mmCIF file of C-alpha atoms and ligand atoms in Angstrom:
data_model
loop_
_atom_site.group_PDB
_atom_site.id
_atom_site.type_symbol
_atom_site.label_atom_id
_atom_site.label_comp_id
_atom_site.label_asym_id
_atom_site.label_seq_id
_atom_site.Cartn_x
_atom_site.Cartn_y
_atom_site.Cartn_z
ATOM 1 C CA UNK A 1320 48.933 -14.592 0.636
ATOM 2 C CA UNK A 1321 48.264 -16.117 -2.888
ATOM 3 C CA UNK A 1322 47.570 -19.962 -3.141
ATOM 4 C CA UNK A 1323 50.704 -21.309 -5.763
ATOM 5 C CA UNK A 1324 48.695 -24.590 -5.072
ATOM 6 C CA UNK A 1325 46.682 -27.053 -3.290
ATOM 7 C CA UNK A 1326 47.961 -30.924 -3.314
ATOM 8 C CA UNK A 1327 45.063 -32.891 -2.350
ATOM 9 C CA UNK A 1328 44.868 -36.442 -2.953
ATOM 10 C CA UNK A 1329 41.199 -37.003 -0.830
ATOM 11 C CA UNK A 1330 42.228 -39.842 0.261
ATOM 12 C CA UNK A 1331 39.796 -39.671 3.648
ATOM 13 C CA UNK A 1332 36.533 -39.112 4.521
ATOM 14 C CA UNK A 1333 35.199 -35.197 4.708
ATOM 15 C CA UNK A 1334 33.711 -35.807 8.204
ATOM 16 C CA UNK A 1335 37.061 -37.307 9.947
ATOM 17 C CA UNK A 1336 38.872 -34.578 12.294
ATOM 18 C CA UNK A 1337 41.451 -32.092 10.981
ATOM 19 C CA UNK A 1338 45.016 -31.357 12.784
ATOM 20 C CA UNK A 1339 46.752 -28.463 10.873
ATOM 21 C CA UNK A 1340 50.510 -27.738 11.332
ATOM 22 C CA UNK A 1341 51.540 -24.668 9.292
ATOM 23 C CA UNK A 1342 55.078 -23.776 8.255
ATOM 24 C CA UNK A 1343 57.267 -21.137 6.936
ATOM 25 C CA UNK A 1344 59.712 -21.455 4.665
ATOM 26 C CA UNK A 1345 62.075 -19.037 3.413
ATOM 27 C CA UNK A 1346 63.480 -18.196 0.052
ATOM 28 C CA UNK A 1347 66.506 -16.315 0.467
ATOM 29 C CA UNK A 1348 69.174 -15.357 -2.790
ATOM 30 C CA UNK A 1349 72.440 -14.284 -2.254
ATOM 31 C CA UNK A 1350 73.950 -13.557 -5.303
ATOM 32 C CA UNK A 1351 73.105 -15.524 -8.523
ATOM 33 C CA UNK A 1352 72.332 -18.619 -5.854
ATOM 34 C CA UNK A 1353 70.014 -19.634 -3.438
ATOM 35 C CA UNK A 1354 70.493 -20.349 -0.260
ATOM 36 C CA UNK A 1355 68.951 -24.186 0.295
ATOM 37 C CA UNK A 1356 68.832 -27.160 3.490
ATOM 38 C CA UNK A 1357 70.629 -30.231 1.105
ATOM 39 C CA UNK A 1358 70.221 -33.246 3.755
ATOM 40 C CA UNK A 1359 73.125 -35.129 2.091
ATOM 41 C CA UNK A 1360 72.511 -38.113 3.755
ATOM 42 C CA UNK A 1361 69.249 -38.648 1.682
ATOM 43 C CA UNK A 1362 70.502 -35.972 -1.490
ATOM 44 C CA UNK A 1363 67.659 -33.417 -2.110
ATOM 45 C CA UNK A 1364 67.671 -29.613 -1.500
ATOM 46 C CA UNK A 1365 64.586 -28.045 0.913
ATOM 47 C CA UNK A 1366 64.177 -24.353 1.565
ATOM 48 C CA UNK A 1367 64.825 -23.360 4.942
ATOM 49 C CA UNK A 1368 61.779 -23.592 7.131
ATOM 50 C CA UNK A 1369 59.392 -25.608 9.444
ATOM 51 C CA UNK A 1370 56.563 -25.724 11.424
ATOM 52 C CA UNK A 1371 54.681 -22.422 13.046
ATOM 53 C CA UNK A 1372 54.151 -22.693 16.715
ATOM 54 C CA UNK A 1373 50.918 -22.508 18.690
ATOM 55 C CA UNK A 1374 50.601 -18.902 19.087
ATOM 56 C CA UNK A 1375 53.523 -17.848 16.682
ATOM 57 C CA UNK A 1376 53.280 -15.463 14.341
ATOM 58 C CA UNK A 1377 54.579 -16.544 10.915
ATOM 59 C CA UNK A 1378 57.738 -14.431 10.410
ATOM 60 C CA UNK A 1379 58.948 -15.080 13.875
ATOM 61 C CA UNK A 1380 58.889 -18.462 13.125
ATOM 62 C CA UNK A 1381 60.332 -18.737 9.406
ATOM 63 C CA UNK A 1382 63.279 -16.404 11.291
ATOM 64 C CA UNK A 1383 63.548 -18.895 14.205
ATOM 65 C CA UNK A 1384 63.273 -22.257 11.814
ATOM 66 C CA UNK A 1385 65.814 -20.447 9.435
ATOM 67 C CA UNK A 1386 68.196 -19.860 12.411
ATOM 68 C CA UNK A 1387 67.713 -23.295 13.555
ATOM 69 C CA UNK A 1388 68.021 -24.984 10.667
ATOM 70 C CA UNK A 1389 70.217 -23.471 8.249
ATOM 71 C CA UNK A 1390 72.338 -21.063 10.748
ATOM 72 C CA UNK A 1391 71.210 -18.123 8.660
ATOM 73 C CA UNK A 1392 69.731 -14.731 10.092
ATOM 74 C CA UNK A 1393 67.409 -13.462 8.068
ATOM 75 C CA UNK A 1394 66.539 -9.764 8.352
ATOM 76 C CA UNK A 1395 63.087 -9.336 9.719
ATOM 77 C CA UNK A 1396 62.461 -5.987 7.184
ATOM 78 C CA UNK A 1397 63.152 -7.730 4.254
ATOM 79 C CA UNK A 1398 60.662 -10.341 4.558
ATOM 80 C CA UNK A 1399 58.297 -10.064 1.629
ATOM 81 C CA UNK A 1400 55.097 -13.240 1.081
ATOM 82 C CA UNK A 1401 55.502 -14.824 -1.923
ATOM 83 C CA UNK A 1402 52.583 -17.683 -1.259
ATOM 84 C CA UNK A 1403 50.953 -20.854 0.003
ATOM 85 C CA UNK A 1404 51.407 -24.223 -0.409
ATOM 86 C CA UNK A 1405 47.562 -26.449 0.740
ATOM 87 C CA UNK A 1406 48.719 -29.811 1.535
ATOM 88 C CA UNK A 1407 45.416 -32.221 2.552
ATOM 89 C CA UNK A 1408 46.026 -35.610 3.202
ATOM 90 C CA UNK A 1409 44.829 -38.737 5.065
ATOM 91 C CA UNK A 1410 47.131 -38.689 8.498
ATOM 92 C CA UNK A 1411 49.650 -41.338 8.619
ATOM 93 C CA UNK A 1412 50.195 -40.952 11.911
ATOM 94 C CA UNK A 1413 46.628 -40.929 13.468
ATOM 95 C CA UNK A 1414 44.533 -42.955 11.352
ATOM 96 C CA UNK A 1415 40.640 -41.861 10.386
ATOM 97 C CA UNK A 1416 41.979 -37.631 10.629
ATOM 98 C CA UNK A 1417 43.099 -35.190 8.585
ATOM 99 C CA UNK A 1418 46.307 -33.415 8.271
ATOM 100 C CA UNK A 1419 46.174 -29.974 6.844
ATOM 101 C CA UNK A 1420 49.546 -27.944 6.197
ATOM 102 C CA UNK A 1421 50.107 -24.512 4.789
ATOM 103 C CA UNK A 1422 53.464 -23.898 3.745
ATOM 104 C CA UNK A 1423 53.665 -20.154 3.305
ATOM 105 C CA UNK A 1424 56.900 -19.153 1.569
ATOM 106 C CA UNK A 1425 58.618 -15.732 1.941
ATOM 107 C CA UNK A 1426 61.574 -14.128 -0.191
ATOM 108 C CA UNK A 1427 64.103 -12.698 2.153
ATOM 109 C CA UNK A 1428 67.852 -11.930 2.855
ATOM 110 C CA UNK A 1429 70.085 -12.565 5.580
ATOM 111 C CA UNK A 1430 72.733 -10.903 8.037
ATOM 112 C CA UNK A 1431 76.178 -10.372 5.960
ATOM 113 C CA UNK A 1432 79.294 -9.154 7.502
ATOM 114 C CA UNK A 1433 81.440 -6.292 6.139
ATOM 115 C CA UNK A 1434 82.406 -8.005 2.931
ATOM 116 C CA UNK A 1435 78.906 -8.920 2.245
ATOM 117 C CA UNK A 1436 79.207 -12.647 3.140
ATOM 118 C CA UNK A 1437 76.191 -14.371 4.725
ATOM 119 C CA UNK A 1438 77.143 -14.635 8.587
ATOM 120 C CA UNK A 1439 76.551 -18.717 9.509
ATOM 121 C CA UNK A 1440 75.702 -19.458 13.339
ATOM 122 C CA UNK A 1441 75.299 -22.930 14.731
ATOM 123 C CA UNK A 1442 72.587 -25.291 13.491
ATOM 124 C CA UNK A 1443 70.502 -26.761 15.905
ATOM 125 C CA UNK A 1444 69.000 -29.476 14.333
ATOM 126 C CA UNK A 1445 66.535 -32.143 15.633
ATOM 127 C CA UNK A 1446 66.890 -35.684 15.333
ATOM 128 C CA UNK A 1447 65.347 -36.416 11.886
ATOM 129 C CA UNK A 1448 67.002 -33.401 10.880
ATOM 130 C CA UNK A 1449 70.285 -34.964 11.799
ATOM 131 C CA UNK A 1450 70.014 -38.050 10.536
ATOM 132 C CA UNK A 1451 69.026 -36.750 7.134
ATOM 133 C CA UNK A 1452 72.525 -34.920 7.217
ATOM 134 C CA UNK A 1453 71.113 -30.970 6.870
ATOM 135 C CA UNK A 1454 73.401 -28.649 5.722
ATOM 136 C CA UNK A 1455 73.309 -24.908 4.540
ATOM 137 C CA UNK A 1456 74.474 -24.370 0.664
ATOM 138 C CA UNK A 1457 74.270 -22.122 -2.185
ATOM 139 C CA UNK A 1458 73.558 -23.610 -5.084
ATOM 140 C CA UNK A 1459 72.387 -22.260 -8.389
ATOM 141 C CA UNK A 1460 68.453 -22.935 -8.734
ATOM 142 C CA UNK A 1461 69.283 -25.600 -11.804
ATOM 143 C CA UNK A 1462 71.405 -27.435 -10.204
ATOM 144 C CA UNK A 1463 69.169 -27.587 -6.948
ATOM 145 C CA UNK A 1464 66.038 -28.861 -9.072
ATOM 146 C CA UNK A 1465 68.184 -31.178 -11.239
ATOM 147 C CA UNK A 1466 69.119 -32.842 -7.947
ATOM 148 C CA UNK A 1467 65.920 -33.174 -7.059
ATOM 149 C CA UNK A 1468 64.264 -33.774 -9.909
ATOM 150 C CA UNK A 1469 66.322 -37.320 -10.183
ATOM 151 C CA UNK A 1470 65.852 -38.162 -6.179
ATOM 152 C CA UNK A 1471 64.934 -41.375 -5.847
ATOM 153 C CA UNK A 1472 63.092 -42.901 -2.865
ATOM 154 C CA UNK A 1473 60.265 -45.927 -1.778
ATOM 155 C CA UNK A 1474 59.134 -43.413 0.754
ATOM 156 C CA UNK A 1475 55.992 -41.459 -1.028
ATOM 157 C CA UNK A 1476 55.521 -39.081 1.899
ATOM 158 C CA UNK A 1477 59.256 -38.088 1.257
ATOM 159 C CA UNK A 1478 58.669 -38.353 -2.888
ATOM 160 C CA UNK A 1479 55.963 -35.703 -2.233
ATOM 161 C CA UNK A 1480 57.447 -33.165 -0.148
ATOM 162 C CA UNK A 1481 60.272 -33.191 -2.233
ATOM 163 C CA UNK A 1482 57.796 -32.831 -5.165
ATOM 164 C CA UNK A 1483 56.225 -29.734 -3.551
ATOM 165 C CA UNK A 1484 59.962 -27.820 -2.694
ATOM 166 C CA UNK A 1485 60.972 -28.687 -6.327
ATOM 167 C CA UNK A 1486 57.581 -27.518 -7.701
ATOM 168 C CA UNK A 1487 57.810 -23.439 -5.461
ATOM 169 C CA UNK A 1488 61.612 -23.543 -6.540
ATOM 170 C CA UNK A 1489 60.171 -23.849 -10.273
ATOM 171 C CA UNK A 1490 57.696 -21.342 -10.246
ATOM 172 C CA UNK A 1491 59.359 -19.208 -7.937
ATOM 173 C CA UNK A 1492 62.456 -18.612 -10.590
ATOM 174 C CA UNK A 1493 60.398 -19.361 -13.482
ATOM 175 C CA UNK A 1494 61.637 -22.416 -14.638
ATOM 176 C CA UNK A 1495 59.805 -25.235 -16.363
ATOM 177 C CA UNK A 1496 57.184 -27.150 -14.404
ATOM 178 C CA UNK A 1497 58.797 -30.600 -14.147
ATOM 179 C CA UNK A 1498 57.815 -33.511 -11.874
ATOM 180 C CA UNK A 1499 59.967 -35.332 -10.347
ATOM 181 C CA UNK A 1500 60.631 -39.006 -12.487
ATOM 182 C CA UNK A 1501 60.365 -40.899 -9.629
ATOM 183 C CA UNK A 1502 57.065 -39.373 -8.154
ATOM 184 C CA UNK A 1503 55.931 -39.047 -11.208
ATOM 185 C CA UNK A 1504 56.489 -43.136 -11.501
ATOM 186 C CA UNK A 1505 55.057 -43.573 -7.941
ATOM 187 C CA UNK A 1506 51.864 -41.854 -9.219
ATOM 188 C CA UNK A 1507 51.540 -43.702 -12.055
ATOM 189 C CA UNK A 1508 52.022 -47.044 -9.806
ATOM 190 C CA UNK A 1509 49.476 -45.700 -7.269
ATOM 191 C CA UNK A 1510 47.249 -45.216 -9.843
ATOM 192 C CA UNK A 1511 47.538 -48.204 -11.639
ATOM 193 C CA UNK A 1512 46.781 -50.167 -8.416
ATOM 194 C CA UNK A 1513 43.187 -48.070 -8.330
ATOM 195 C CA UNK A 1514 42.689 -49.786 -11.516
ATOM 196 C CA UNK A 1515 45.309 -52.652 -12.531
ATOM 197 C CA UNK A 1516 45.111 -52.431 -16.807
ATOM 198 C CA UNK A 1517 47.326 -52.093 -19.728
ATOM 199 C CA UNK A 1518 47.296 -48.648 -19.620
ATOM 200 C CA UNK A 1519 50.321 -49.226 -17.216
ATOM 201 C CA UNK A 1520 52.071 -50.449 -20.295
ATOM 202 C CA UNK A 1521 51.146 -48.029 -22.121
ATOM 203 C CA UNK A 1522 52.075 -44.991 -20.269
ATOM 204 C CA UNK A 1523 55.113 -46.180 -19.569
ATOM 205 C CA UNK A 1524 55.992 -46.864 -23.755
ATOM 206 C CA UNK A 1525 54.759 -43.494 -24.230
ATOM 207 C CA UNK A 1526 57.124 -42.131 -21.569
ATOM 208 C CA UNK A 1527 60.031 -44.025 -22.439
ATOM 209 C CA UNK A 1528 59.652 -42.912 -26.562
ATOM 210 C CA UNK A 1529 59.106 -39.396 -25.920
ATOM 211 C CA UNK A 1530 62.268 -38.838 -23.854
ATOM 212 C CA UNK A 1531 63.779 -40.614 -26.927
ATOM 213 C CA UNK A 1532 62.449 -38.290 -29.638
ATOM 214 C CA UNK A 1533 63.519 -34.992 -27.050
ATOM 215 C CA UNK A 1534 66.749 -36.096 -27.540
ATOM 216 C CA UNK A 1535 66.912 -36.691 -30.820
ATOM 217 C CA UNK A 1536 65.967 -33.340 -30.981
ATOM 218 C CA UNK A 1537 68.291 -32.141 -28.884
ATOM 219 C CA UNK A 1538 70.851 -33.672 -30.714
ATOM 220 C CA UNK A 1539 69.804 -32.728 -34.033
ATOM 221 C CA UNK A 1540 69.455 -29.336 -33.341
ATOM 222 C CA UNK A 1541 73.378 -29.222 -31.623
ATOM 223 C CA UNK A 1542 74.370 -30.597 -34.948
ATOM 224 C CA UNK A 1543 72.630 -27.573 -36.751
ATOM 225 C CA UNK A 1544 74.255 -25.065 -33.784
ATOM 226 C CA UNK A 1545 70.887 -24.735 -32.757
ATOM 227 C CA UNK A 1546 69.736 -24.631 -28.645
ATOM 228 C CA UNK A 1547 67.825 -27.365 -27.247
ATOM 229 C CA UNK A 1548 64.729 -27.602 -28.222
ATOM 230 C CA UNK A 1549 62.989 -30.274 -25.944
ATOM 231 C CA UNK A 1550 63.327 -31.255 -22.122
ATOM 232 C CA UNK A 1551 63.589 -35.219 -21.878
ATOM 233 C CA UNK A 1552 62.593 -34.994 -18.149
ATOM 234 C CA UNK A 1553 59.544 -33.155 -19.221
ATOM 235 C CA UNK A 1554 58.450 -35.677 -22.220
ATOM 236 C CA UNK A 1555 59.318 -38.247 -19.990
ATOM 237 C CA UNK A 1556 57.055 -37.539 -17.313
ATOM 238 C CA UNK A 1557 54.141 -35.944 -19.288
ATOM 239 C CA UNK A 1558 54.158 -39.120 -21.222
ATOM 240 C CA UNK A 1559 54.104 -41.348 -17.854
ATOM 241 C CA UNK A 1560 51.263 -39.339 -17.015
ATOM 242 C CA UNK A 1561 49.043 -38.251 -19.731
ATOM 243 C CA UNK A 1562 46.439 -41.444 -19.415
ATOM 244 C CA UNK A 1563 46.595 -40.767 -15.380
ATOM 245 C CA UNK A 1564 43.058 -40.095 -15.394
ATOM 246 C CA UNK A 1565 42.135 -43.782 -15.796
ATOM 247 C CA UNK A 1566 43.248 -44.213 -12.802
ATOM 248 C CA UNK A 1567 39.333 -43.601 -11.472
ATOM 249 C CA UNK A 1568 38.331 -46.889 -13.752
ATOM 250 C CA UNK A 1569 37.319 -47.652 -16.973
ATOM 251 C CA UNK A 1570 36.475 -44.751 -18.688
ATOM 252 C CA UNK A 1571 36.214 -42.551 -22.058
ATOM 253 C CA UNK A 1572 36.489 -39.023 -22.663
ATOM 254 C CA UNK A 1573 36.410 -38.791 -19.083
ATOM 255 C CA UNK A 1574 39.831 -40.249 -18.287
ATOM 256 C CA UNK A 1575 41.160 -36.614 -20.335
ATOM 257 C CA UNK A 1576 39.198 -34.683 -18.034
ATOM 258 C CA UNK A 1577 39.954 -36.613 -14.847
ATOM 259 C CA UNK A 1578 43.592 -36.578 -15.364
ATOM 260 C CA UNK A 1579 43.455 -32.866 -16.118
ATOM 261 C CA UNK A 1580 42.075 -32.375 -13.269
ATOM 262 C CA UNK A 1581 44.144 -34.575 -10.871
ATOM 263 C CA UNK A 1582 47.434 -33.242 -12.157
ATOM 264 C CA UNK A 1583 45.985 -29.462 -11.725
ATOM 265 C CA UNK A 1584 45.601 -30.502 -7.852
ATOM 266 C CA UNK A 1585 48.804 -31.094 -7.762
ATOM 267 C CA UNK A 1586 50.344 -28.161 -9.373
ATOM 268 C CA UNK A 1587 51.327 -29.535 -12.247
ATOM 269 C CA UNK A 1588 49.703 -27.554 -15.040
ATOM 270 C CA UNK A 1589 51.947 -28.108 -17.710
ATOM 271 C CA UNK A 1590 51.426 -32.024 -17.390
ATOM 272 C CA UNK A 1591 47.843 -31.558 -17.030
ATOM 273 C CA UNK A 1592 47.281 -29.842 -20.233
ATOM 274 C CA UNK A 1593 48.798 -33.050 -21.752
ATOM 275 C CA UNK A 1594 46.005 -34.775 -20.096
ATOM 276 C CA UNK A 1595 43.223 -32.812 -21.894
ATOM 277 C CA UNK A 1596 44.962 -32.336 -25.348
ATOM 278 C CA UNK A 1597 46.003 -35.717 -25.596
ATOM 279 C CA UNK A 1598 43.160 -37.270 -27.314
ATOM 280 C CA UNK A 1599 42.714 -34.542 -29.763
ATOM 281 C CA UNK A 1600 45.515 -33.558 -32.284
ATOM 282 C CA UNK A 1601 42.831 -31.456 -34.377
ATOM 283 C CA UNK A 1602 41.915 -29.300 -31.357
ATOM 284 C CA UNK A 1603 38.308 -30.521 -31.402
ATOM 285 C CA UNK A 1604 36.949 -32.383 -28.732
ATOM 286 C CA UNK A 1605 34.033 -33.229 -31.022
ATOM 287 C CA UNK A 1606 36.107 -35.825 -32.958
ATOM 288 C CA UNK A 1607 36.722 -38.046 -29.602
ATOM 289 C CA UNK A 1608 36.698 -41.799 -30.293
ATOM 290 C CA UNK A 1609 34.575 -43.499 -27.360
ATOM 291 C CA UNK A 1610 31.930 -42.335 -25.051
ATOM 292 C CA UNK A 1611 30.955 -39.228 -23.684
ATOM 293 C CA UNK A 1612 30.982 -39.898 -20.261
ATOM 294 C CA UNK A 1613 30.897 -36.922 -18.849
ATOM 295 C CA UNK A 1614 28.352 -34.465 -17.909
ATOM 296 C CA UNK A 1615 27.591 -31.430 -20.369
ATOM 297 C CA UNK A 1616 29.230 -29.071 -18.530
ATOM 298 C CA UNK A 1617 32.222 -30.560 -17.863
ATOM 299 C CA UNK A 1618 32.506 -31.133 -22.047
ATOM 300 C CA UNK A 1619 32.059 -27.714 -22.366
ATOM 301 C CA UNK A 1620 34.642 -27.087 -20.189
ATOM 302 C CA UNK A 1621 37.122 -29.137 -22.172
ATOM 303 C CA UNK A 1622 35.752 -27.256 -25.223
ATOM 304 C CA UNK A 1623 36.670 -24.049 -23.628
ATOM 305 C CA UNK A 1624 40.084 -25.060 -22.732
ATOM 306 C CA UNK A 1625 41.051 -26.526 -25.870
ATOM 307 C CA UNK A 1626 39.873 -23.426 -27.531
ATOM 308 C CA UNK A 1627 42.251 -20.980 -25.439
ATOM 309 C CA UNK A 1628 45.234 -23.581 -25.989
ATOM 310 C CA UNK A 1629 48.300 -23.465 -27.910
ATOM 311 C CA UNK A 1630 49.683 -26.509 -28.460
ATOM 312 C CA UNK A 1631 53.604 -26.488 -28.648
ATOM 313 C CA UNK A 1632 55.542 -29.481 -29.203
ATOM 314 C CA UNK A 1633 55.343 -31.288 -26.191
ATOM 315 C CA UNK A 1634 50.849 -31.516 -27.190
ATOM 316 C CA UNK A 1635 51.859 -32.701 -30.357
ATOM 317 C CA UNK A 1636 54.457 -35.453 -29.015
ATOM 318 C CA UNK A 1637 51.873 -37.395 -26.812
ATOM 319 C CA UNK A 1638 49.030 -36.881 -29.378
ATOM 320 C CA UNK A 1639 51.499 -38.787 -31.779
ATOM 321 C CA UNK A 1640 52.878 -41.774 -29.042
ATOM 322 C CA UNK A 1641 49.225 -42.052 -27.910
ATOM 323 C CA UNK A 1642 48.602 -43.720 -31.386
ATOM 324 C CA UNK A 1643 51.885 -45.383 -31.950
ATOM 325 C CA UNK A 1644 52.387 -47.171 -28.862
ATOM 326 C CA UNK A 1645 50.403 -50.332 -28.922
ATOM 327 C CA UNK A 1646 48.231 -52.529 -26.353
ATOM 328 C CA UNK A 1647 50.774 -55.410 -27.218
ATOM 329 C CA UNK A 1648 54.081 -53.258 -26.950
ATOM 330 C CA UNK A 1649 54.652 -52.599 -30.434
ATOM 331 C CA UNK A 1650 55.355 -49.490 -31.666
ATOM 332 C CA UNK A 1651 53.161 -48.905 -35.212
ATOM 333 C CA UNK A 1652 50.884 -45.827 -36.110
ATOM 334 C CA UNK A 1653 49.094 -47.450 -38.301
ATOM 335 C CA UNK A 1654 48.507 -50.629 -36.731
ATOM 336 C CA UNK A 1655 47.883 -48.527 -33.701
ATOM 337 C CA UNK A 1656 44.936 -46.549 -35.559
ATOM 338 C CA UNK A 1657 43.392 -49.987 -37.191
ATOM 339 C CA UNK A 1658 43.434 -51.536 -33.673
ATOM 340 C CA UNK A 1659 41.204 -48.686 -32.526
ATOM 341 C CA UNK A 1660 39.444 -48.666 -35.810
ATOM 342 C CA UNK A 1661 38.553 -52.196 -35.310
ATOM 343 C CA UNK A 1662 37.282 -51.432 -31.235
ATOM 344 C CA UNK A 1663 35.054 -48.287 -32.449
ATOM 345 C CA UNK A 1664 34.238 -49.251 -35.829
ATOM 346 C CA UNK A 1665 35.312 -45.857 -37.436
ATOM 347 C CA UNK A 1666 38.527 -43.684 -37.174
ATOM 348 C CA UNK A 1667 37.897 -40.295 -38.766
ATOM 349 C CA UNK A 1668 39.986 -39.216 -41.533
ATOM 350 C CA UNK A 1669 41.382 -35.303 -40.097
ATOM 351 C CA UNK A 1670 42.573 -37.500 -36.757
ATOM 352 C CA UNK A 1671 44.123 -40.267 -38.577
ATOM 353 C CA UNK A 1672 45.644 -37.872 -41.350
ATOM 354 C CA UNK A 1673 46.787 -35.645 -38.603
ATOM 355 C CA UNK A 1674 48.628 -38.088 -36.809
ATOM 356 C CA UNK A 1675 50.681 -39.372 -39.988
ATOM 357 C CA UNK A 1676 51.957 -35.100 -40.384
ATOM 358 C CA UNK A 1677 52.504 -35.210 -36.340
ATOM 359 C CA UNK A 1678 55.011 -38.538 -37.581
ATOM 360 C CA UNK A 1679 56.497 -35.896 -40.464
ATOM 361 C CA UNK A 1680 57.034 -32.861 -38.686
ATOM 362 C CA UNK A 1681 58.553 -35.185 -35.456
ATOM 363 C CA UNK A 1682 61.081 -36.954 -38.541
ATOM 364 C CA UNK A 1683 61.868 -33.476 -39.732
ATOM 365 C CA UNK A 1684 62.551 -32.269 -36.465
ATOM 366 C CA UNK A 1685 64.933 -35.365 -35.416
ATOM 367 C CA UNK A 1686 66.750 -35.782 -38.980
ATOM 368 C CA UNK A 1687 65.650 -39.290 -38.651
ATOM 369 C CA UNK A 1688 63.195 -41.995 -38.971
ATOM 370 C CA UNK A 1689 60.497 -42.252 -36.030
ATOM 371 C CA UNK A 1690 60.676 -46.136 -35.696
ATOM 372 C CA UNK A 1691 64.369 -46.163 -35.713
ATOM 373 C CA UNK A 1692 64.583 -43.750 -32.672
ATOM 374 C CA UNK A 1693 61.967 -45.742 -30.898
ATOM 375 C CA UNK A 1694 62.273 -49.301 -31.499
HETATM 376 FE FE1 FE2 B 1478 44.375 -41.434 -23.275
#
């Protein structure tokens, strides 16, 4: 089955021992919806699924999960792989292993009776199950990753696996890769304790004035009878997250490439390309103000990538708040660029002249003035 992605956060040691508990999990349309577990006592959506028995083939178990969980039958000829979800992680619950899970997700349909209407058996839920409240319901896909996408919870372990059901319901139907805010907030936070540091500030400014300008957009372009343009959700959390790679410590150029690479290993490619083109609104990692800490291959690998990019609008966004939003809070592109000016001792010209059309083409786009959005 194909890998959609591997969430790995290596936080344990490679030689600790490894418990695996592999699950099924089905994706099952009826109609224009989907059939999903909400627990409504927590309010996010889950596909139908759980854990594969010792000795239990895969599809036997996704039908006996379904069945449990969601009352569904699903028809055993129908079942067709879609793919795998890696999940490594430090155990929680024994301390100094490793927990390994493979989700592996399967498109399917379900018993209907004679007027083509799912037929709904008992749940039999277990006791986390019930207290989370699960209950079978067809929703549209948007309005099952909306939900989710604005769950809140202090619980990371929960943050995450909702992360990873939200993430396979967004490739799955082909809808924009968005993380959700508030693991997208815990990341930052976790990462920020790796390496306390303005950046914190920083990323979050960025964040908060790029979900600004996407709705300026957005509004802008309803005035003209134009579609939306920009997702705020999306600016928002590529903004929170587009330093992420300093998370590892002080570092230059290869804070881009760490953050790239963190956010790839967690499926997030979208926000990970904001990672790499952040730094470099002329498409030339050449032109990087700072160090070169990284080894030769691994610039020519950011070399390679920029070359193959396009950058759209949401590039172009970040690459403009990186150098208006201020150590000290302020928001001033110029002030911004002397600050860094004054660190490095140069600022080249293309970069700096670069950033002032980014300001211009963001102005023309909003109808407005960049400060007064915001300030
Ligand atoms: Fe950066």
């Amino acid at each position: 089955m194909k890998t959609l992605f591997t969430t790995d956060y290596k936080d344990y040691e490679r030689d600790w021992p490894v418990s695996r508990r592999p699950s099924a999990r089905a994706l099952i349309l009826v109609g224009d919806k989907i059939a999903l577990v909400y627990a409504k006592n927590s309010g996010y959506y889950k596909f139908p699924g759980g854990g594969i028995d010792e000795n239990e083939d895969n599809v036997t178990a996704l039908i006996r999960e379904v069945e449990e969980e969601s009352g569904l039958s699903v028809i055993p000829e129908s079942v067709e792989e879609y793919g795998v979800v890696h999940r490594i992680h430090a155990s929680e619950l024994y301390k100094g292993t490793i927990f390994i899970q493979d989700s592996y997700h399967y498109f399917c349909k379900v018993k209907t009776d004679e007027n083509g209407k799912p037929i709904i058996s008992k749940q039999t839920l277990d006791s986390y199950e019930r207290v989370e409240g699960y209950e079978l319901r067809f929703v549209s896909i948007e309005e099952a990753v909306q939900t989710n996408l604005n769950f809140k919870s202090d619980d990371f372990a929960k943050l995450d696996m909702i992360t990873r059901e939200t993430l396979v319901m967004e490739k799955a139907f082909g809808l924009l890769e968005i993380m959700p805010r508030y693991f997208a907030e815990s990341i930052l936070e976790r990462g920020v304790s790796k390496n306390p540091g303005v950046w914190r500030e920083h990323s979050i400014a960025v964040a908060q004035a790029a979900e600004k300008i996407a709705n300026a957009i957005n509004k802008s372009a309803l005035l003209h009878k134009k579609p939306k343009l920009m997702n705020p959700d999306l600016a928002y959390t590529c903004g929170l997250l587009h330093d992420i790679g300093r998370q590892n410590g002080p570092t230059y150029i290869a804070h881009v490439y760490d953050g790239y690479n963190f956010l790839k290993s967690l499926g997030f490619e979208f926000a990970a390309k904001i990672c790499l083109t952040h730094s470099f609104n002329l498409q030339n990692a050449d032109d990087y103000i700072g160090e070169r800490d990284v080894t030769t291959e691994q610039m020519q690998e950011i070399k390679s990538i920029l070359a193959i990019t396009e950058y759209d609008d949401y590039d172009r966004l970040i690459q403009l708040l990186d150098s208006v939003c201020c150590a000290d809070g302020s928001k001033d592109l110029e002030k911004r660029m002397n600050d860094v000016k004054k660190r490095y001792g140069y600022y080249p010209e293309g970069k700096w002249n670069k950033n002032f059309a980014l300001k211009a083409y963001f102005e023309k786009l909003m109808g407005k003035d960049l400060y007064e959005v915001i300030r």
